Amino acid sequence: MELQKFFCMNGGSGDLSYASNCTIQSVIVSSTKAVRVNAVVEFYSTFFPENMIIAELGCSSGPNALFSAFDMMEAVEQRCLQLRRSPPEFHLLLNDLPANDFNTIFRSLPEFYQQRRRMESSGCGQFFVSGVPGSFYGRLFPSRTLHFVHSSSSLHWLSQVPLELQEKSNAPMNKGKIYLSKTSPTCVAEAYLMQFRKDFSLFLKCRAKEIVAGGHMVLTLMGRTRGSEPSWPEYSYMWELLGEALMDMASQGIIEEEKVDSFNAPYFSPSLEEVKQEIEREGSFSIRTLDLFEASWDAVHGSRQTKQEGAALGEITHAKRMAKGVRAVLESMLESHFGEGIMEELFSRYTSLLEGYYSRNEPQVTNIVIALTRKFEEENILRASVF
């Protein structure tokens, strides 16, 4: 699958759009606000730039990228008031793959600007926004231009399905499954881990070129707890149930079983240890924060996004909300492989399976939050001399 050509969250602002179904991502953004705000204020209080350039990687088409930017700018401006300094100008660079619906997020900017204007009396800096299409597993910005990088709920997506799983000459390595499961061979887990290591290392190398010395980066991605396997049910249940729905449809002749066997999700949830190893191996960043936290699907009812949607969403079950959220993220990928015609049937079955799972469990999303600082060149030279 050539992900860059078609992978994107559902665009627009309709019932099945990502903008209307990104509540769990909103909960995650809210949960990491303190880490994000502390990092951006620390950078400002150290270097006092007149212009702050902030990159949001994997911005998608929902409101969360602007929410996180608003929080960061407001925190810096509060710090400026304390120091009796004029606030800096802010330049927000919104990045996602070329297929992303940037227009929806741009259409929400007038309301965002209105909020900013209401704050002008309390010391509000100028604010500029640009879109930057492209993969963050490559260079996106000129060297040493970024002061702060933020990415939330994006880096668990790999640049591609591991090549070993794409081989068509042999029997499917992960037959009947669309992601890691308890029955997947060890070689499948190893292939996914190697792809994550390659991708995450490349991500760090590219950002090391683009971020100024002393600049900060805060990343949040789905992960798993210490010592656990990525195929454990608490981390793979969403994929397991989606695969079960697809196999049910294959058994009834609605889709071909070979189609299911040849589909593997370009996704990996690493452990803290796996993330730490790659950061230390690449060597350009100091780790300030590296923690796990849980986000509950139950919490979406109290999130900022859900409150804004209000009655428009209506009262729906947790499982239906989860299914719509998963559909908003995966539909483009599934359509490109299985075709558009099965989506309603697939997600109807998936919702039913989620209803059963939800009656027995309280679904949680395990996340990793990482705060990094770009080292100065002298630190890298010293590290090289030691090793």
Coordinates of C-alpha atoms in Angstrom, one line a residue:
M1 CA 0.0 0.0 0.0
E2 CA 1.3 3.4 -0.9
L3 CA 0.0 5.2 2.1
Q4 CA 1.0 8.7 1.2
K5 CA -1.3 8.6 -1.9
F6 CA -4.5 7.8 0.0
F7 CA -4.2 7.6 3.7
C8 CA -6.1 10.4 5.5
M9 CA -8.7 10.9 8.1
N10 CA -12.3 11.3 6.8
G11 CA -12.6 14.9 5.6
G12 CA -15.3 17.5 5.9
S13 CA -17.5 18.1 9.0
G14 CA -20.3 15.6 8.4
D15 CA -21.5 12.7 10.6
L16 CA -18.6 10.3 9.6
S17 CA -15.9 13.0 9.4
Y18 CA -12.8 12.9 11.6
A19 CA -13.7 16.5 12.7
S20 CA -16.9 15.1 14.2
N21 CA -15.4 11.9 15.7
C22 CA -12.0 12.8 17.1
T23 CA -13.1 12.9 20.8
I24 CA -10.6 10.3 22.1
Q25 CA -7.8 12.3 20.4
S26 CA -9.2 15.4 22.1
V27 CA -9.0 13.6 25.5
I28 CA -5.4 12.7 24.8
V29 CA -4.5 16.3 23.8
S30 CA -6.1 17.6 27.0
S31 CA -4.3 15.0 29.1
T32 CA -0.9 16.2 27.8
K33 CA -1.5 19.9 28.1
A34 CA 0.7 20.4 31.2
V35 CA 3.7 18.7 29.5
R36 CA 3.2 20.7 26.3
V37 CA 2.7 24.0 28.1
N38 CA 5.6 23.6 30.5
A39 CA 8.0 22.8 27.6
V40 CA 7.0 25.7 25.4
V41 CA 7.1 28.2 28.3
E42 CA 10.6 26.8 29.3
F43 CA 11.8 27.4 25.8
Y44 CA 10.5 30.9 25.6
S45 CA 11.8 31.8 29.1
T46 CA 15.3 30.6 28.1
F47 CA 15.7 32.2 24.6
F48 CA 13.0 35.0 24.4
P49 CA 12.6 34.7 20.6
E50 CA 10.7 37.5 18.9
N51 CA 9.1 35.0 16.5
M52 CA 8.1 31.5 17.7
I53 CA 7.8 28.8 15.0
I54 CA 5.7 25.9 16.0
A55 CA 5.1 22.8 13.9
E56 CA 2.1 20.5 14.4
L57 CA 2.9 17.2 12.8
G58 CA -0.1 15.0 11.8
C59 CA -2.6 17.8 12.2
S60 CA -5.4 16.0 10.4
S61 CA -8.6 17.9 9.7
G62 CA -10.1 18.2 13.2
P63 CA -9.9 21.0 15.7
N64 CA -7.3 19.4 18.1
A65 CA -4.3 21.0 16.4
L66 CA -5.7 24.5 16.9
F67 CA -6.7 23.6 20.5
S68 CA -3.1 22.6 21.4
A69 CA -1.7 25.7 19.6
F70 CA -4.1 27.9 21.5
D71 CA -3.0 26.4 24.8
M72 CA 0.7 26.9 24.0
M73 CA 0.3 30.5 22.8
E74 CA -1.8 31.5 25.8
A75 CA 0.8 30.0 28.1
V76 CA 3.6 32.0 26.5
E77 CA 1.6 35.2 26.5
Q78 CA 0.8 34.7 30.2
R79 CA 4.5 34.3 30.8
C80 CA 5.1 37.5 28.9
L81 CA 2.7 39.4 31.1
Q82 CA 4.5 38.1 34.2
L83 CA 7.8 39.3 32.7
R84 CA 6.3 42.5 31.4
R85 CA 7.6 41.7 27.9
S86 CA 5.8 42.0 24.5
P87 CA 4.6 38.6 23.3
P88 CA 6.3 37.1 20.3
E89 CA 4.7 36.6 16.9
F90 CA 3.6 33.0 16.4
H91 CA 3.9 31.0 13.2
L92 CA 2.0 27.7 13.2
L93 CA 3.0 25.1 10.6
L94 CA 0.3 22.5 10.1
N95 CA 1.6 19.2 8.6
D96 CA -0.1 16.1 7.3
L97 CA 0.0 13.8 4.3
P98 CA -1.0 15.4 1.0
A99 CA -4.4 13.6 0.9
N100 CA -5.4 15.3 4.2
D101 CA -8.3 17.7 4.2
F102 CA -6.5 20.9 5.0
N103 CA -9.5 23.0 3.9
T104 CA -11.6 21.9 6.8
I105 CA -9.1 23.0 9.3
F106 CA -8.5 26.3 7.4
R107 CA -12.2 26.9 7.4
S108 CA -12.2 26.8 11.2
L109 CA -9.5 29.6 11.4
P110 CA -11.9 32.6 11.4
E111 CA -13.5 31.4 14.7
F112 CA -10.0 30.8 16.1
Y113 CA -8.9 34.3 15.0
Q114 CA -12.0 35.7 16.8
Q115 CA -11.0 34.0 20.0
R116 CA -7.5 35.5 19.6
R117 CA -8.9 39.0 19.0
R118 CA -11.0 38.8 22.2
M119 CA -7.7 38.3 24.1
E120 CA -5.8 41.2 22.5
S121 CA -6.4 43.5 25.5
S122 CA -4.5 41.0 27.7
G123 CA -1.4 40.9 25.4
C124 CA -1.9 38.7 22.4
G125 CA 0.8 38.1 19.9
Q126 CA 0.3 38.1 16.1
F127 CA -0.5 34.6 14.7
F128 CA 0.2 33.2 11.3
V129 CA -0.7 29.7 9.9
S130 CA 0.7 27.7 7.0
G131 CA 0.0 24.2 5.7
V132 CA 2.9 21.9 4.9
P133 CA 1.8 18.7 3.1
G134 CA 4.2 15.7 3.3
S135 CA 5.3 12.7 5.3
F136 CA 7.0 13.4 8.6
Y137 CA 9.2 10.4 7.9
G138 CA 11.2 12.8 5.8
R139 CA 12.4 16.4 5.8
L140 CA 9.7 19.0 5.9
F141 CA 11.3 22.3 6.9
P142 CA 14.6 24.2 6.4
S143 CA 17.5 23.4 8.7
R144 CA 17.4 25.0 12.2
T145 CA 14.2 26.9 11.8
L146 CA 11.7 25.2 14.3
H147 CA 11.5 26.2 18.0
F148 CA 8.8 23.7 19.0
V149 CA 7.4 20.6 17.5
H150 CA 4.2 18.9 18.6
S151 CA 2.6 15.6 17.4
S152 CA -0.3 13.8 19.0
S153 CA -1.8 10.4 18.0
S154 CA 0.2 10.1 14.8
L155 CA 3.6 8.4 15.3
H156 CA 2.0 5.0 15.9
W157 CA 1.3 5.0 12.2
L158 CA 4.2 3.5 10.2
S159 CA 5.5 4.8 6.9
Q160 CA 4.5 1.4 5.4
V161 CA 3.4 -2.1 6.2
P162 CA 6.6 -4.1 6.9
L163 CA 8.0 -5.4 3.6
E164 CA 8.1 -9.0 4.9
L165 CA 4.3 -8.9 5.2
Q166 CA 3.9 -7.6 1.7
E167 CA 5.5 -10.5 0.0
K168 CA 3.1 -12.1 -2.4
S169 CA 5.1 -15.1 -3.5
N170 CA 4.8 -17.0 -0.2
A171 CA 1.8 -18.0 2.0
P172 CA 0.5 -15.1 4.1
M173 CA 2.6 -14.7 7.2
N174 CA -0.3 -13.3 9.3
K175 CA -3.1 -15.3 7.7
G176 CA -6.6 -14.4 8.9
K177 CA -5.3 -11.4 10.9
I178 CA -5.0 -7.7 10.0
Y179 CA -2.6 -6.8 12.9
L180 CA -0.5 -8.5 15.6
S181 CA -2.5 -11.1 17.5
K182 CA -1.8 -13.9 20.0
T183 CA -1.7 -16.3 17.1
S184 CA 0.6 -14.3 14.9
P185 CA 4.1 -15.9 14.3
T186 CA 7.0 -14.3 16.2
C187 CA 8.4 -13.1 12.8
V188 CA 5.4 -10.9 12.3
A189 CA 6.0 -9.1 15.7
E190 CA 9.7 -8.8 14.8
A191 CA 8.9 -7.3 11.4
Y192 CA 6.6 -4.7 12.9
L193 CA 9.2 -3.7 15.6
M194 CA 12.0 -3.3 13.0
Q195 CA 9.7 -1.1 10.8
F196 CA 8.9 1.1 13.9
R197 CA 12.6 1.4 14.7
K198 CA 13.5 2.4 11.2
D199 CA 10.7 4.9 11.0
F200 CA 11.1 6.5 14.4
S201 CA 14.8 6.8 14.0
L202 CA 14.3 8.6 10.6
F203 CA 11.7 10.9 12.2
L204 CA 14.2 11.9 14.9
K205 CA 17.0 12.4 12.4
C206 CA 14.8 14.7 10.3
R207 CA 13.6 16.7 13.2
A208 CA 17.2 17.0 14.6
K209 CA 18.1 18.9 11.3
E210 CA 15.0 21.2 11.5
I211 CA 14.9 22.1 15.2
V212 CA 17.2 24.8 16.7
A213 CA 19.6 23.8 19.4
G214 CA 17.7 24.0 22.7
G215 CA 14.3 23.6 20.9
H216 CA 11.7 21.4 22.3
M217 CA 9.5 18.5 21.0
V218 CA 6.5 16.9 22.6
L219 CA 5.2 13.7 21.1
T220 CA 2.2 11.5 22.0
L221 CA 1.6 8.1 20.5
M222 CA -0.2 4.9 21.4
G223 CA 1.9 2.5 23.4
R224 CA 1.9 -0.4 25.7
T225 CA 3.0 -1.1 29.3
R226 CA 6.4 -2.5 30.4
G227 CA 7.0 -6.1 29.5
S228 CA 3.8 -6.6 27.6
E229 CA 3.5 -7.8 24.0
P230 CA 1.9 -5.7 21.3
S231 CA -0.4 -8.7 20.5
W232 CA -1.9 -8.7 24.0
P233 CA -5.7 -8.2 23.9
E234 CA -5.7 -4.8 25.7
Y235 CA -3.7 -3.3 22.9
S236 CA -5.1 -5.1 19.9
Y237 CA -8.8 -5.6 20.6
M238 CA -9.8 -2.9 18.1
W239 CA -7.8 -4.6 15.4
E240 CA -8.9 -8.1 16.5
L241 CA -12.6 -7.2 16.3
L242 CA -12.2 -5.4 12.9
G243 CA -10.4 -8.5 11.6
E244 CA -13.1 -10.7 13.0
A245 CA -15.8 -8.7 11.2
L246 CA -13.8 -8.9 7.9
M247 CA -13.3 -12.7 8.3
D248 CA -17.1 -13.1 9.0
M249 CA -17.8 -11.3 5.7
A250 CA -15.2 -13.5 3.9
S251 CA -16.9 -16.7 5.3
Q252 CA -20.2 -15.5 3.8
G253 CA -18.6 -14.7 0.4
I254 CA -19.1 -10.9 0.7
I255 CA -15.3 -10.4 0.3
E256 CA -12.5 -12.7 -0.7
E257 CA -10.5 -14.3 2.2
E258 CA -7.3 -13.5 0.2
K259 CA -8.2 -9.8 0.5
V260 CA -8.2 -10.1 4.3
D261 CA -5.0 -12.2 4.3
S262 CA -3.2 -9.5 2.2
F263 CA -4.3 -6.6 4.5
N264 CA -2.0 -5.6 7.4
A265 CA -2.3 -2.4 9.4
P266 CA 0.7 0.0 9.1
Y267 CA 0.5 0.6 12.9
F268 CA 2.7 -0.2 15.9
S269 CA 2.3 0.6 19.6
P270 CA 5.8 0.5 21.1
S271 CA 6.8 0.1 24.8
L272 CA 8.6 2.8 26.7
E273 CA 11.8 0.8 26.4
E274 CA 11.6 0.6 22.6
V275 CA 11.0 4.4 22.4
K276 CA 13.8 5.2 24.7
Q277 CA 16.3 2.9 22.9
E278 CA 15.7 4.7 19.6
I279 CA 16.0 8.2 21.1
E280 CA 19.2 7.3 22.8
R281 CA 20.5 5.5 19.7
E282 CA 19.8 8.5 17.4
G283 CA 21.5 10.8 20.0
S284 CA 20.3 14.3 19.1
F285 CA 17.7 14.8 21.8
S286 CA 17.7 14.8 25.6
I287 CA 14.7 13.1 27.3
R288 CA 12.8 15.4 29.6
T289 CA 9.7 13.3 30.0
L290 CA 8.9 9.7 29.0
D291 CA 5.7 8.4 30.6
L292 CA 2.7 6.3 30.1
F293 CA -0.9 7.4 30.7
E294 CA -4.4 5.9 30.0
A295 CA -7.2 7.6 28.1
S296 CA -10.6 6.1 28.5
W297 CA -13.3 6.0 25.8
D298 CA -15.7 6.8 28.6
A299 CA -14.0 10.2 29.0
V300 CA -15.1 11.4 25.6
H301 CA -18.4 12.5 27.1
G302 CA -16.7 15.1 29.2
S303 CA -14.1 16.2 26.6
R304 CA -13.9 19.7 25.1
Q305 CA -14.8 18.3 21.6
T306 CA -17.9 16.5 22.8
K307 CA -19.2 19.5 24.7
Q308 CA -18.8 21.6 21.5
E309 CA -20.7 19.1 19.5
G310 CA -23.5 19.1 22.0
A311 CA -26.9 17.9 20.8
A312 CA -25.6 17.5 17.2
L313 CA -24.1 14.1 18.1
G314 CA -27.2 12.9 20.0
E315 CA -27.1 10.2 22.6
I316 CA -25.3 7.1 21.1
T317 CA -23.7 4.2 22.8
H318 CA -20.0 4.1 23.7
A319 CA -19.5 1.3 21.2
K320 CA -21.1 3.3 18.4
R321 CA -19.0 6.3 19.2
M322 CA -15.9 4.1 19.2
A323 CA -16.9 2.5 15.9
K324 CA -17.5 6.0 14.3
G325 CA -14.1 7.1 15.6
V326 CA -12.3 4.1 14.2
R327 CA -14.2 4.5 10.9
A328 CA -13.2 8.2 10.6
V329 CA -9.5 7.2 10.9
L330 CA -9.4 3.9 8.9
E331 CA -12.0 4.3 6.2
S332 CA -9.7 5.7 3.5
M333 CA -7.2 2.8 4.1
L334 CA -9.9 0.1 4.1
E335 CA -11.7 1.5 1.0
S336 CA -8.4 1.5 -1.0
H337 CA -8.0 -2.2 -0.2
F338 CA -11.5 -3.7 0.0
G339 CA -13.6 -1.2 -2.0
E340 CA -16.1 1.4 -0.9
G341 CA -19.1 -0.9 -1.2
I342 CA -18.6 -2.9 1.9
M343 CA -18.0 0.0 4.4
E344 CA -21.6 0.1 5.8
E345 CA -21.8 -3.6 6.3
L346 CA -18.3 -3.8 7.8
F347 CA -18.9 -1.1 10.4
S348 CA -22.3 -2.4 11.3
R349 CA -20.7 -5.7 12.2
Y350 CA -17.8 -4.0 13.9
T351 CA -20.2 -2.0 16.0
S352 CA -22.0 -5.1 17.1
L353 CA -18.7 -6.8 18.1
L354 CA -17.7 -3.7 20.0
E355 CA -21.0 -3.7 21.9
G356 CA -20.2 -7.2 23.1
Y357 CA -16.7 -6.3 24.1
Y358 CA -17.8 -3.1 25.9
S359 CA -20.3 -5.1 28.0
R360 CA -17.4 -7.1 29.4
N361 CA -14.6 -4.5 29.5
E362 CA -13.8 -0.9 29.9
P363 CA -11.7 0.0 26.9
Q364 CA -8.6 2.1 27.5
V365 CA -6.1 3.6 25.2
T366 CA -2.5 3.4 26.5
N367 CA -0.4 6.3 25.4
I368 CA 3.2 7.4 25.6
V369 CA 4.1 11.1 26.1
I370 CA 7.6 12.2 25.3
A371 CA 9.2 15.6 25.9
L372 CA 12.6 16.1 24.2
T373 CA 15.1 18.9 23.9
R374 CA 17.4 19.3 20.9
K375 CA 21.0 19.0 22.2
F376 CA 23.6 21.6 21.4
E377 CA 26.4 20.5 19.1
E378 CA 28.9 20.4 21.9
E379 CA 26.8 17.8 23.7
N380 CA 26.8 15.6 20.6
I381 CA 30.6 16.0 20.2
L382 CA 31.1 15.0 23.9
R383 CA 28.8 12.0 23.5
A384 CA 30.7 10.9 20.4
S385 CA 34.0 11.2 22.2
V386 CA 32.7 9.0 25.1
F387 CA 31.4 6.3 22.9

